[in-house]
Short mmCIF file of C-alpha atoms and ligand atoms in Angstrom, two decimals:
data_model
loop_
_atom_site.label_atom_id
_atom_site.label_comp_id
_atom_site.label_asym_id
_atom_site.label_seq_id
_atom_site.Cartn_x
_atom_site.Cartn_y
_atom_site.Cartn_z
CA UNK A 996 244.24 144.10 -67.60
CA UNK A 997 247.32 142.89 -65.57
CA UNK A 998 246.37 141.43 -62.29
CA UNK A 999 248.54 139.57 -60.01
CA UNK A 1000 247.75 136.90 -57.37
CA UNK A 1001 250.04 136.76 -54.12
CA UNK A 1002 250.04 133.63 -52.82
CA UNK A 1003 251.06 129.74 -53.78
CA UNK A 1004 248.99 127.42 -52.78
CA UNK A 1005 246.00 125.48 -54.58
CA UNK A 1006 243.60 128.13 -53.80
CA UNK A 1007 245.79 130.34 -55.52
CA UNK A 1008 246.01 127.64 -58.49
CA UNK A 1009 241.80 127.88 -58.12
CA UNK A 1010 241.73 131.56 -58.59
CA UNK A 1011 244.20 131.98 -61.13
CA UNK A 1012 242.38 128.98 -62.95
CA UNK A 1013 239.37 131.07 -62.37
CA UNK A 1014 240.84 134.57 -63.62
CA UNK A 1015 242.31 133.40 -66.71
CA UNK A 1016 239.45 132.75 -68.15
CA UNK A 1017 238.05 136.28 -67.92
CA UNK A 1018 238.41 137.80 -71.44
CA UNK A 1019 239.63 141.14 -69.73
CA UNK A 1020 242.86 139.56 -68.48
CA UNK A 1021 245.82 139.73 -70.72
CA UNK A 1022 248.30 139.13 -68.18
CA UNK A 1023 248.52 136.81 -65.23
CA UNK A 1024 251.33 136.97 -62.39
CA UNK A 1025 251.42 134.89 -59.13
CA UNK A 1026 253.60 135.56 -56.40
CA UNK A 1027 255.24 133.15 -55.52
CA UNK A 1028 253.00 131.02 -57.21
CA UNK A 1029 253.65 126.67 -57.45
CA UNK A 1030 254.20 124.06 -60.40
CA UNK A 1031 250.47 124.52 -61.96
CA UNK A 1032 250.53 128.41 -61.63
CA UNK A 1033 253.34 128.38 -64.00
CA UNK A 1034 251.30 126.78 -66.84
CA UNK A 1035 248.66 129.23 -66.78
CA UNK A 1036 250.48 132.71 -65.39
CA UNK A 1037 253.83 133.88 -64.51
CA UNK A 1038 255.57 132.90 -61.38
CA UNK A 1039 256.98 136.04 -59.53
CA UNK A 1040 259.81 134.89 -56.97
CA UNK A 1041 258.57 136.87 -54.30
CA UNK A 1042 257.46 136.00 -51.00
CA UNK A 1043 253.53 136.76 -50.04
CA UNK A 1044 254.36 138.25 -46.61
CA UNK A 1045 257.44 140.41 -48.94
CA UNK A 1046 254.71 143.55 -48.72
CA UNK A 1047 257.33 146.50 -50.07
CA UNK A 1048 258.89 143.61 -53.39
CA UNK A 1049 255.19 142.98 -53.79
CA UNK A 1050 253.87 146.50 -53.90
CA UNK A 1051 257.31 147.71 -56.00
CA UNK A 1052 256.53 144.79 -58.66
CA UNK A 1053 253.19 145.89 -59.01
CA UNK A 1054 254.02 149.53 -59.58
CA UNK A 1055 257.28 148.39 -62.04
CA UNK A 1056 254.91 146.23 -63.97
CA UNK A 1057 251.80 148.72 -63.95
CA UNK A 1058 249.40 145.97 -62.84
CA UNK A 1059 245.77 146.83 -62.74
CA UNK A 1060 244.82 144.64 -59.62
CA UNK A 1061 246.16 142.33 -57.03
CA UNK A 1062 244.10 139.91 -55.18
CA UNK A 1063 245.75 139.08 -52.06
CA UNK A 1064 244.22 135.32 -51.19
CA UNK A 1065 246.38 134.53 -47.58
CA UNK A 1066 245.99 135.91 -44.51
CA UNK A 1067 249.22 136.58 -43.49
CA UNK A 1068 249.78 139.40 -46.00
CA UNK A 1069 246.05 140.62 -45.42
CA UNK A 1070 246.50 140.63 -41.84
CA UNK A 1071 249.81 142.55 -42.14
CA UNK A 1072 248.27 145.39 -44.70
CA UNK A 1073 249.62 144.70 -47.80
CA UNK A 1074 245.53 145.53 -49.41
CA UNK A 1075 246.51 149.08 -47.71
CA UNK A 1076 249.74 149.44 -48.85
CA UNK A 1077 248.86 148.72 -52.18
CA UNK A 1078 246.23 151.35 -52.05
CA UNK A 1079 248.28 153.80 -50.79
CA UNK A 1080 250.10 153.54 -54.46
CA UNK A 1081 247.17 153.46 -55.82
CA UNK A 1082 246.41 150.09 -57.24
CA UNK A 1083 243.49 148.20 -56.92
CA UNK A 1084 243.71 145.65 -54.72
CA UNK A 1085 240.71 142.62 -53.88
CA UNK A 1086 240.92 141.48 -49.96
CA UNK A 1087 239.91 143.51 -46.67
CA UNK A 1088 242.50 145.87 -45.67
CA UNK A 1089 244.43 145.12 -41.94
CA UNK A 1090 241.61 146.79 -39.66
CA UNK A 1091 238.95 144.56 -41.49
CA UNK A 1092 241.41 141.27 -41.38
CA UNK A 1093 241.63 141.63 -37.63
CA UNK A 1094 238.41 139.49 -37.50
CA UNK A 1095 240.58 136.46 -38.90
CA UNK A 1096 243.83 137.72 -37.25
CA UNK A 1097 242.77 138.40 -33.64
CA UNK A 1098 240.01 135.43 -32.28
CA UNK A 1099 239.71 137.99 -29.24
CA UNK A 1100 238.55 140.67 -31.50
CA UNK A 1101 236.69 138.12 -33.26
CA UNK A 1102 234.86 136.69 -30.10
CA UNK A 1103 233.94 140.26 -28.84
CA UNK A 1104 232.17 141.64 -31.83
CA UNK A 1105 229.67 138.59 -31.88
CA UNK A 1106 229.04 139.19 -28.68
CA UNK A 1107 228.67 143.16 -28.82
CA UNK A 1108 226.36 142.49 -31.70
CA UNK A 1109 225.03 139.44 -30.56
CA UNK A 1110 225.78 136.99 -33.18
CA UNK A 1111 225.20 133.44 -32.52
CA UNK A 1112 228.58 131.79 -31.07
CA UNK A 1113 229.77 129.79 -28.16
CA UNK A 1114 230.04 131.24 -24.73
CA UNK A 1115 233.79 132.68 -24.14
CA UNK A 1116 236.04 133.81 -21.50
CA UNK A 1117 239.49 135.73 -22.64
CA UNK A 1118 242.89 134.75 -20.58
CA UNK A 1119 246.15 136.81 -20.88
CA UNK A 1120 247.22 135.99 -17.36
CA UNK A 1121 248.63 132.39 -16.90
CA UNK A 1122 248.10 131.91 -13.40
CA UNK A 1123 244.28 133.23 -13.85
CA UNK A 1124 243.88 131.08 -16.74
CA UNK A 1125 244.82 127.80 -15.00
CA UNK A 1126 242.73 129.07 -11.54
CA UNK A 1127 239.92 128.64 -14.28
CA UNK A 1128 240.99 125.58 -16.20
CA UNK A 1129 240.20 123.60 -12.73
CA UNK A 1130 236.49 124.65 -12.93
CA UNK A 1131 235.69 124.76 -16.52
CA UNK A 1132 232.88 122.18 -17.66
CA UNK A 1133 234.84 119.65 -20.01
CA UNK A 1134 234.87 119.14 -22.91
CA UNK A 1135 236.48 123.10 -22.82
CA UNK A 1136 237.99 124.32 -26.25
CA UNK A 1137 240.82 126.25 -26.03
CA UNK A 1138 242.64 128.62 -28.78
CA UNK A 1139 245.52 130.87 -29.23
CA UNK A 1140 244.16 134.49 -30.29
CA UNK A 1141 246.42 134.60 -33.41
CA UNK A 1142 247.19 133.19 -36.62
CA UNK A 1143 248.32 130.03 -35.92
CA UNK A 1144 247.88 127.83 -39.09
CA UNK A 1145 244.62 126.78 -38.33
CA UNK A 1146 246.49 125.08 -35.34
CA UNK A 1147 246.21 126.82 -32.34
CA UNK A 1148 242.56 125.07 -31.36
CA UNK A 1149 242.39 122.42 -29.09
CA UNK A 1150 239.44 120.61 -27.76
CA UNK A 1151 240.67 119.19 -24.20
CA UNK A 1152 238.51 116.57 -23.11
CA UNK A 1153 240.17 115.63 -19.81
CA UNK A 1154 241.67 118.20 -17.42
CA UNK A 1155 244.94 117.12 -17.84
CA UNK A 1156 244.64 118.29 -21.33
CA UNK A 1157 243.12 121.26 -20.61
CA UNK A 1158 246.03 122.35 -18.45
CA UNK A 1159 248.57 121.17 -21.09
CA UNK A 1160 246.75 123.03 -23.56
CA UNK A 1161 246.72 126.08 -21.71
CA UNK A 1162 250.59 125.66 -20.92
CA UNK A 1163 251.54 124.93 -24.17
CA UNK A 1164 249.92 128.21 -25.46
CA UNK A 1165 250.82 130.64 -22.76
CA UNK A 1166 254.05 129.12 -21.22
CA UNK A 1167 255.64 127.47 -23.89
CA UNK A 1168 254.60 129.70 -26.08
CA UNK A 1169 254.16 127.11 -28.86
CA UNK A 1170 252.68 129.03 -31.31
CA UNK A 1171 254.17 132.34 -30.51
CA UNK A 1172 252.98 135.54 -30.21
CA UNK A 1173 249.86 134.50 -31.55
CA UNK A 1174 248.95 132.17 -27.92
CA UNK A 1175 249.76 135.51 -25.71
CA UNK A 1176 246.09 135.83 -25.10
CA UNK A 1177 243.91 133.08 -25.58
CA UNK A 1178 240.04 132.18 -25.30
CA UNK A 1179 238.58 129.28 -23.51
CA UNK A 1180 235.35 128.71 -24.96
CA UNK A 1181 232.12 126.28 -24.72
CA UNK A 1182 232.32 123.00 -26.33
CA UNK A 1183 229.30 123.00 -28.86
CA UNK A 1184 227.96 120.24 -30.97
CA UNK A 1185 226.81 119.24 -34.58
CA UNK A 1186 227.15 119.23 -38.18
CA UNK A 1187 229.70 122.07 -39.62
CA UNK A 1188 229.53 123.97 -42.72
CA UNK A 1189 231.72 127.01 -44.33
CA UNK A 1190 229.99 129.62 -46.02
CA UNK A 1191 232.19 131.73 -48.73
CA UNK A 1192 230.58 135.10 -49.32
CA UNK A 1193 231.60 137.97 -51.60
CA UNK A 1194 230.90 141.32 -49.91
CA UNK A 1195 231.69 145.17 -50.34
CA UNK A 1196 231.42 145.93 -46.70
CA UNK A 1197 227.33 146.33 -47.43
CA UNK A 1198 225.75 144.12 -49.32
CA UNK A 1199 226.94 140.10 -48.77
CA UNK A 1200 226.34 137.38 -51.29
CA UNK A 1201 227.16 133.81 -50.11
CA UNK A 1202 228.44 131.41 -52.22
CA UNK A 1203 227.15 127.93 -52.01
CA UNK A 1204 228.20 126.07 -48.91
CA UNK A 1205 230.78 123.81 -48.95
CA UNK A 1206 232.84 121.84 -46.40
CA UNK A 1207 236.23 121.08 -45.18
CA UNK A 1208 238.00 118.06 -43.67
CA UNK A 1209 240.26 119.45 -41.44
CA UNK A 1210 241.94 115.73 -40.06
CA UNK A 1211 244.47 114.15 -41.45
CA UNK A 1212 243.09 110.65 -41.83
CA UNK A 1213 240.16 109.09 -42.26
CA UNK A 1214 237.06 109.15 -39.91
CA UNK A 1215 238.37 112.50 -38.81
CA UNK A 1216 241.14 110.95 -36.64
CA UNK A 1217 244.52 112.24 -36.65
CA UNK A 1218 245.83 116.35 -35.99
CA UNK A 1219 244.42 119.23 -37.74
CA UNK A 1220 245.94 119.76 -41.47
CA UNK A 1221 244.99 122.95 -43.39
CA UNK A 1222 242.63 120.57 -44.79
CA UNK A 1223 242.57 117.41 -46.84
CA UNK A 1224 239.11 117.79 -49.09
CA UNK A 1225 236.45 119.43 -49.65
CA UNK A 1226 232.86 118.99 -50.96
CA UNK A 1227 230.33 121.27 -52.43
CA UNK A 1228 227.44 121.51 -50.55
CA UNK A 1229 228.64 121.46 -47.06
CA UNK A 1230 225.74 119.69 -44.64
CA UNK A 1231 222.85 120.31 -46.24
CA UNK A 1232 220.94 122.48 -44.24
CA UNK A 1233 217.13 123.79 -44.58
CA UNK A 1234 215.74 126.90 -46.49
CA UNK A 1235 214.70 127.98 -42.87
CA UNK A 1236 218.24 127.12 -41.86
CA UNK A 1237 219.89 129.33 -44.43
CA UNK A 1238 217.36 132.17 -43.51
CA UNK A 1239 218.61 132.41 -40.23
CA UNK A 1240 222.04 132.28 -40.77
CA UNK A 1241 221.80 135.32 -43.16
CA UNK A 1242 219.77 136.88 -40.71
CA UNK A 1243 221.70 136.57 -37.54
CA UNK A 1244 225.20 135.61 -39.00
CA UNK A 1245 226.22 136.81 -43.03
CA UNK A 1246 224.40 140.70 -42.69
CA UNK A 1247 224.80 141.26 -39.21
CA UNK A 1248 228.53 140.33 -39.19
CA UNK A 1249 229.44 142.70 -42.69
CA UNK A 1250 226.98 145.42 -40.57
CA UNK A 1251 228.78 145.03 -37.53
CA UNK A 1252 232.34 145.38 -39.30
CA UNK A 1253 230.76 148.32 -41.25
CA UNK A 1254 229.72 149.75 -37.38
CA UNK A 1255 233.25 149.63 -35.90
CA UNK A 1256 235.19 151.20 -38.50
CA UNK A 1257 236.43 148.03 -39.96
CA UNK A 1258 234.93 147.95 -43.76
CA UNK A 1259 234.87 144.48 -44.73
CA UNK A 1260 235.66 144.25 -48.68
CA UNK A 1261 236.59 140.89 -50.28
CA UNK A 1262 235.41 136.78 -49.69
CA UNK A 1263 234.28 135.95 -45.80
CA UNK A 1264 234.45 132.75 -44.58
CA UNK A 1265 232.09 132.17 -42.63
CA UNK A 1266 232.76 128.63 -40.27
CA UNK A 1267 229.93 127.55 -38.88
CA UNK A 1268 228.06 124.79 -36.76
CA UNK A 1269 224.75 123.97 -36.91
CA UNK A 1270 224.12 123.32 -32.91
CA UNK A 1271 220.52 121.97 -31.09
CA UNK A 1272 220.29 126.00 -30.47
CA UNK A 1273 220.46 126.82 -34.33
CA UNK A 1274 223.74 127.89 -36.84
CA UNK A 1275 226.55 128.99 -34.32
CA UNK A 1276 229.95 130.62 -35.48
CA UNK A 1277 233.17 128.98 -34.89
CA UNK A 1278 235.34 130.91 -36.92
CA UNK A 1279 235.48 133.82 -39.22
CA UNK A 1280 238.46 134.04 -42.37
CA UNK A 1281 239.13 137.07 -43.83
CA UNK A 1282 239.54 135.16 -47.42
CA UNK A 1283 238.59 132.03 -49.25
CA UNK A 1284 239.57 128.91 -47.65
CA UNK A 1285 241.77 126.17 -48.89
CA UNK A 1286 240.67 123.11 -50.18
CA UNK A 1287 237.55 124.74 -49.90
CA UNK A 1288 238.00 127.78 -52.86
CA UNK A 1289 239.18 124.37 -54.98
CA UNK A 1290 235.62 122.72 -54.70
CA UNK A 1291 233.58 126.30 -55.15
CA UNK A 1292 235.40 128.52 -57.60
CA UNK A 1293 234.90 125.41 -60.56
CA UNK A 1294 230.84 125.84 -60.00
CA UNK A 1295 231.18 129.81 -60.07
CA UNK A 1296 229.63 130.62 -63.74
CA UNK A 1297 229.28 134.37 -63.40
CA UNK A 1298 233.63 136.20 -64.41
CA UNK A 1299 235.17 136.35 -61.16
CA UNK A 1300 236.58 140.20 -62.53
CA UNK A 1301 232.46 141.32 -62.66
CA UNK A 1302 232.53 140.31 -59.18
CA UNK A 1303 235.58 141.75 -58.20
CA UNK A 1304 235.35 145.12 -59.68
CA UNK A 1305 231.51 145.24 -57.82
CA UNK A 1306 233.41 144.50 -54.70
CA UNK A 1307 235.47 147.29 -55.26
CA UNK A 1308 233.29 149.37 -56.28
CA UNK A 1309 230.84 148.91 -53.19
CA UNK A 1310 228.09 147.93 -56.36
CA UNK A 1311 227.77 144.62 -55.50
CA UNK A 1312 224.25 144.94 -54.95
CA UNK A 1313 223.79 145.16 -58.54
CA UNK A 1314 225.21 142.30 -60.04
CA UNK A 1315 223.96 139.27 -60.57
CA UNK A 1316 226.17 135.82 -59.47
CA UNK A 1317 225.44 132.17 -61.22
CA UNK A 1318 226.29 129.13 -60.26
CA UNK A 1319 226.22 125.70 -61.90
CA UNK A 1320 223.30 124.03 -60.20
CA UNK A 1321 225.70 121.04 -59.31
CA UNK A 1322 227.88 119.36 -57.15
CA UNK A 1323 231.65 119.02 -56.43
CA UNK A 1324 234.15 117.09 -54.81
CA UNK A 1325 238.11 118.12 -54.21
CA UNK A 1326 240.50 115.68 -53.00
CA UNK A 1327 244.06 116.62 -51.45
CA UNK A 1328 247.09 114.19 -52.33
CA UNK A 1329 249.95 115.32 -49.63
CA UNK A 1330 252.93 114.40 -48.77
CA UNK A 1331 253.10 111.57 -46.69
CA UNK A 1332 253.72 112.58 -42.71
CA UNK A 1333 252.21 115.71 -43.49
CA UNK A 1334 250.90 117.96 -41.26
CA UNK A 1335 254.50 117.24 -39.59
CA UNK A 1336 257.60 116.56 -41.33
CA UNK A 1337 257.67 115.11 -44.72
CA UNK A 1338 260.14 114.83 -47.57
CA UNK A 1339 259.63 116.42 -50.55
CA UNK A 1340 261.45 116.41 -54.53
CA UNK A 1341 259.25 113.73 -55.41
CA UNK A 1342 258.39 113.26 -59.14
CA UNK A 1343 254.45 113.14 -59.69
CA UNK A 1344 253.41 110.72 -62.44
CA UNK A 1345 250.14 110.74 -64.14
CA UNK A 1346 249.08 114.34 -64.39
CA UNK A 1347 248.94 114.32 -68.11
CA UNK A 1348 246.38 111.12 -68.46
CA UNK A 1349 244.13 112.95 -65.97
CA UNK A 1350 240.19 111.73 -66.80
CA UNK A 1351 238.23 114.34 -68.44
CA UNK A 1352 235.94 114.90 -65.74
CA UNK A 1353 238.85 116.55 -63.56
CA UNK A 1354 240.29 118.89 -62.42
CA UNK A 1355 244.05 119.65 -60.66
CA UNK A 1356 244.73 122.24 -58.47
CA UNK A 1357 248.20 122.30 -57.54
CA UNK A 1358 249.30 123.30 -53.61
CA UNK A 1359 252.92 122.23 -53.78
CA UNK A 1360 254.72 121.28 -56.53
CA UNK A 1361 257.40 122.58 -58.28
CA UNK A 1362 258.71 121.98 -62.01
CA UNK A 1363 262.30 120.28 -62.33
CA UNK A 1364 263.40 119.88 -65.55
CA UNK A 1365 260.49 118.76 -67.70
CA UNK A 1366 258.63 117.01 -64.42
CA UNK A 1367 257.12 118.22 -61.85
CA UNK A 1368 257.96 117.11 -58.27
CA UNK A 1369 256.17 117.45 -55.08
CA UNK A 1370 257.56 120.92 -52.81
CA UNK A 1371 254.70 121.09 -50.09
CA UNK A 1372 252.87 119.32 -47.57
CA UNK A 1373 249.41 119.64 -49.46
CA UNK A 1374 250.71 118.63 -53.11
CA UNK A 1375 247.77 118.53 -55.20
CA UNK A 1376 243.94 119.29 -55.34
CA UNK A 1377 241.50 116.80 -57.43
CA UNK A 1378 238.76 118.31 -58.26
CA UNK A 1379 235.63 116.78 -60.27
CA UNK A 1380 231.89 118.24 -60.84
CA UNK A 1381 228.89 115.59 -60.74
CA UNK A 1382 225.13 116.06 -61.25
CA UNK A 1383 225.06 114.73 -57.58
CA UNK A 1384 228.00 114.47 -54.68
CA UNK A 1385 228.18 111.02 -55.33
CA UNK A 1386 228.84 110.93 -58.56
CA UNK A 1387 231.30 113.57 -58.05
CA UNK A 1388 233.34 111.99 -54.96
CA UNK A 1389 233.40 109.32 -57.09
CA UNK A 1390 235.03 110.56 -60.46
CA UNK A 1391 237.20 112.94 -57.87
CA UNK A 1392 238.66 109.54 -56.79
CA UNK A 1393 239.34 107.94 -60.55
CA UNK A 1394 241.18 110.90 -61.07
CA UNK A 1395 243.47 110.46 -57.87
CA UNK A 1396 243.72 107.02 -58.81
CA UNK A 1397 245.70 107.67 -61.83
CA UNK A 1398 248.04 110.03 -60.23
CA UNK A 1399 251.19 109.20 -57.96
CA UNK A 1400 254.18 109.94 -56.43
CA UNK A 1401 256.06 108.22 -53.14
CA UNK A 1402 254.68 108.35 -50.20
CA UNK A 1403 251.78 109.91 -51.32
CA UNK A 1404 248.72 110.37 -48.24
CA UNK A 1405 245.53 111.16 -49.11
CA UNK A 1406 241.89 110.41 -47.24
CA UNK A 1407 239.57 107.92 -48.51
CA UNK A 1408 236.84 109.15 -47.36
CA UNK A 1409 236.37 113.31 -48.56
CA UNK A 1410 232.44 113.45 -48.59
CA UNK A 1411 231.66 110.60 -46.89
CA UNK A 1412 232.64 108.02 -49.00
CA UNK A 1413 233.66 104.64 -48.15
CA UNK A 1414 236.95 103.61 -49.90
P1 AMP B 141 238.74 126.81 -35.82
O1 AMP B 141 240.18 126.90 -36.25
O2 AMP B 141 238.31 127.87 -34.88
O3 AMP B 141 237.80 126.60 -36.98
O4 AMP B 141 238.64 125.42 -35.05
C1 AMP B 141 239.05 124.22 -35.64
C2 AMP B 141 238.02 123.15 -35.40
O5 AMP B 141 237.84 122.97 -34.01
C3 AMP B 141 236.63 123.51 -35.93
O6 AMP B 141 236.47 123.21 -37.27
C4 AMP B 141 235.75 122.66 -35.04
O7 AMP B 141 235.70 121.34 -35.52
C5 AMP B 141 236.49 122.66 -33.72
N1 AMP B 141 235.92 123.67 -32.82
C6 AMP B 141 236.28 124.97 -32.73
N2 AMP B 141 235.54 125.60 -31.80
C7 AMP B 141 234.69 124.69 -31.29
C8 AMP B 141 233.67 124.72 -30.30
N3 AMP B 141 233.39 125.82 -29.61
N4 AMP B 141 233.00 123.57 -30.05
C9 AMP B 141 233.29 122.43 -30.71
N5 AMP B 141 234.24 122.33 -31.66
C10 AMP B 141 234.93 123.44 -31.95
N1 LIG B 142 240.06 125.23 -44.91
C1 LIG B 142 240.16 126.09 -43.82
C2 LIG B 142 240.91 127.32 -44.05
O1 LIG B 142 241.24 127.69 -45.16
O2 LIG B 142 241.20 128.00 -43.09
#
């Protein structure tokens, strides 16, 4: 089979990793791909949001499937418009994305169906939106309805940040469209969690939990980043925990979709927070997250294909999913000043006397010459497996140790540890 993976970041590396070593794949493409990709598949020099090139290659080069990780393309349709040639393509299509795409849309189904989330009020009015902002109980959380790489949430504390926040989004229009309309929503408290699931719009399998570290530097201080680490399991949470959450969160959500038209087929992400009320949902994704598809796809035993032609085929009821019953710890190495400017062209040293025990995912690097040198904010992913998180936090940071280029940032602390 030919599949092709649009996208370039280290999720992307992850999956690719992860498809290549299905014995049913004979060729690999990514689109646009990154510096790792190219050692494992072939780059494509297309764009992931370039829907008519990326449907046009797939039809020139009779690939069999296309998993679409991002969620710009999903959002935009490319899953239908691939379809509508007739290939075979792994990631909701644009009505089923809208729960990623649209927070509004998002906010509304949990409460039509009521699944557990903070209490909400929608703004597209300025005027009516700051009229409220001077009575809301602070701390008030405050987010842009669309994509916004996973920046347009901001948790004012004062009321002077409230009213900035709410200017910034629907005045200034710093984000863009996507602040137009925006939600103003209760401040809730606790431990958080993502939960990955595969699902074919019926049946929903979660992966293990894992979780993200979404600040920049240590002790969670610093702005938002698409995420600097990841560890595998998220908060450990009870049996009675995890029943709940697939009985008022994982099946009612993919049931809900199912409800309004809006077939859910592909990964969910499901964010969550376990509150003093029980598990709450702060987000949805309509696709695996990144770092946190870098810590769970290396503990997936089961071919990712099985699961992906299930998913396709709505029989993902019948299929059975392994995991390695271990742990797993992924470390980002970006560019320093990331998530705002940075420089990049860097060479990285040290990739080739990488420990055993890890893994590299790569997010943005490109090859020059025989080297490769750093092209993204997030540059690499280290990844390492350990019998317990300790063990693999720890082995995750030998391998960073050996690895550098200039002004390399990374946290110290990815799982709790204290470097
Ligand atoms: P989101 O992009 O919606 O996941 O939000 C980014 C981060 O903001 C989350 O990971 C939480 O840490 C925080 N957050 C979002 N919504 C809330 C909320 N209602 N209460 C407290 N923290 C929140
Ligand atoms: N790690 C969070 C995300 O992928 O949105």
């Amino acid at each position: 089979m030919k599949v092709l993976i649009v996208g370039g970041g280290g999720r992307e590396h992850a999956i690719a990793w992860k498809i290549k070593q299905s014995p049913r794949v004979s060729k690999l493409y990514c689109a646009p791909g990154n510096g790792g990709t190219a050692q494992i598949a072939t780059n494509v020099a297309i764009k992931a949001t370039d829907l008519a090139a990326l449907t046009a290659f797939a039809v020139k080069e009779g690939v069999d499937l296309v998993f679409v990780a991002p969620d710009d393309p999903l959002a935009m349709g490319l899953v239908d418009e691939l379809e509508r040639v007739g290939i075979r393509a792994f990631g909701p299509g644009k009505a089923a994305s809208l729960i990623e795409s649209s927070k509004v849309f998002a906010k509304d189904l949990m409460r039509r169906y009521q699944i557990p989330t903070a209490d909400y009020v929608v703004f597209d009015d300025l005027i009516k939106a700051m009229q409220y902002i001077e009575k809301v109980q602070l701390p008030a959380v405050i987010k842009a309805d669309g994509l916004a790489l996973g920046k347009g949430v901001i948790i004012a504390r004062t009321r002077d940040e409230a009213r900035q926040a709410v200017q910034k989004m629907m005045e200034e229009a710093a984000f863009g469209a996507a602040g137009k309309r925006i939600v103003v929503e209760e401040f809730l408290t606790g431990p958080e969690l993502t939960v990955l699931a595969f699902t074919d719009g019926k049946t929903v399998r979660p992966m293990i939990s894992s979780r993200d570290h979404k600040r920049a530097f240590d002790g969670d201080q610093g702005p938002n980043t698409g995420g600097m680490g990841a560890v595998v399991p998220g908060t450990v949470c009870t049996d009675a925990e995890w029943d709940v959450m697939t009985k008022t969160i994982f099946q009612p959500t993919i049931d809900a979709m199912r409800a309004e038209g809006r077939l859910f087929r592909g990964v969910i992400y499901y964010g969550l927070m376990l509150t003093p009320k029980g598990p709450y949902v702060i987000e949805y994704n309509a696709r695996f997250g990144d770092p946190e598809a870098q810590a769970v796809l290396p503990l997936l035993e089961t071919d990712l294909m099985t699961i992906i032609d299930a998913v396709l085929d709505g029989k993902l009821d019948r299929i059975d999913i392994q995991w390695q019953d271990a742990c797993s710890c992924c470390v980002v190495m970006a560019s320093g000043g990331y998530p705002a400017a940075y420089k990049t062209g860097y060479p990285v040293f040290g990739l080739d006397t990488l420990p055993a025990d890890c893994l590299v995912f790569h997010a943005g690097t490109r090859i020059e010459g025989d080297q490769f040198v750093t092209g993204g904010g997030r540059v690499l992913g280290v990844v390492s497996l350990g019998k317990t998180l300790p063990d693999a936090i720890r082995q995750a940071y030998h391998g960073v140790a050996g690895i550098d280029f200039k002004h390399a940032h990374y946290r110290r602390d990815i799982g709790g540890a204290a470097w």
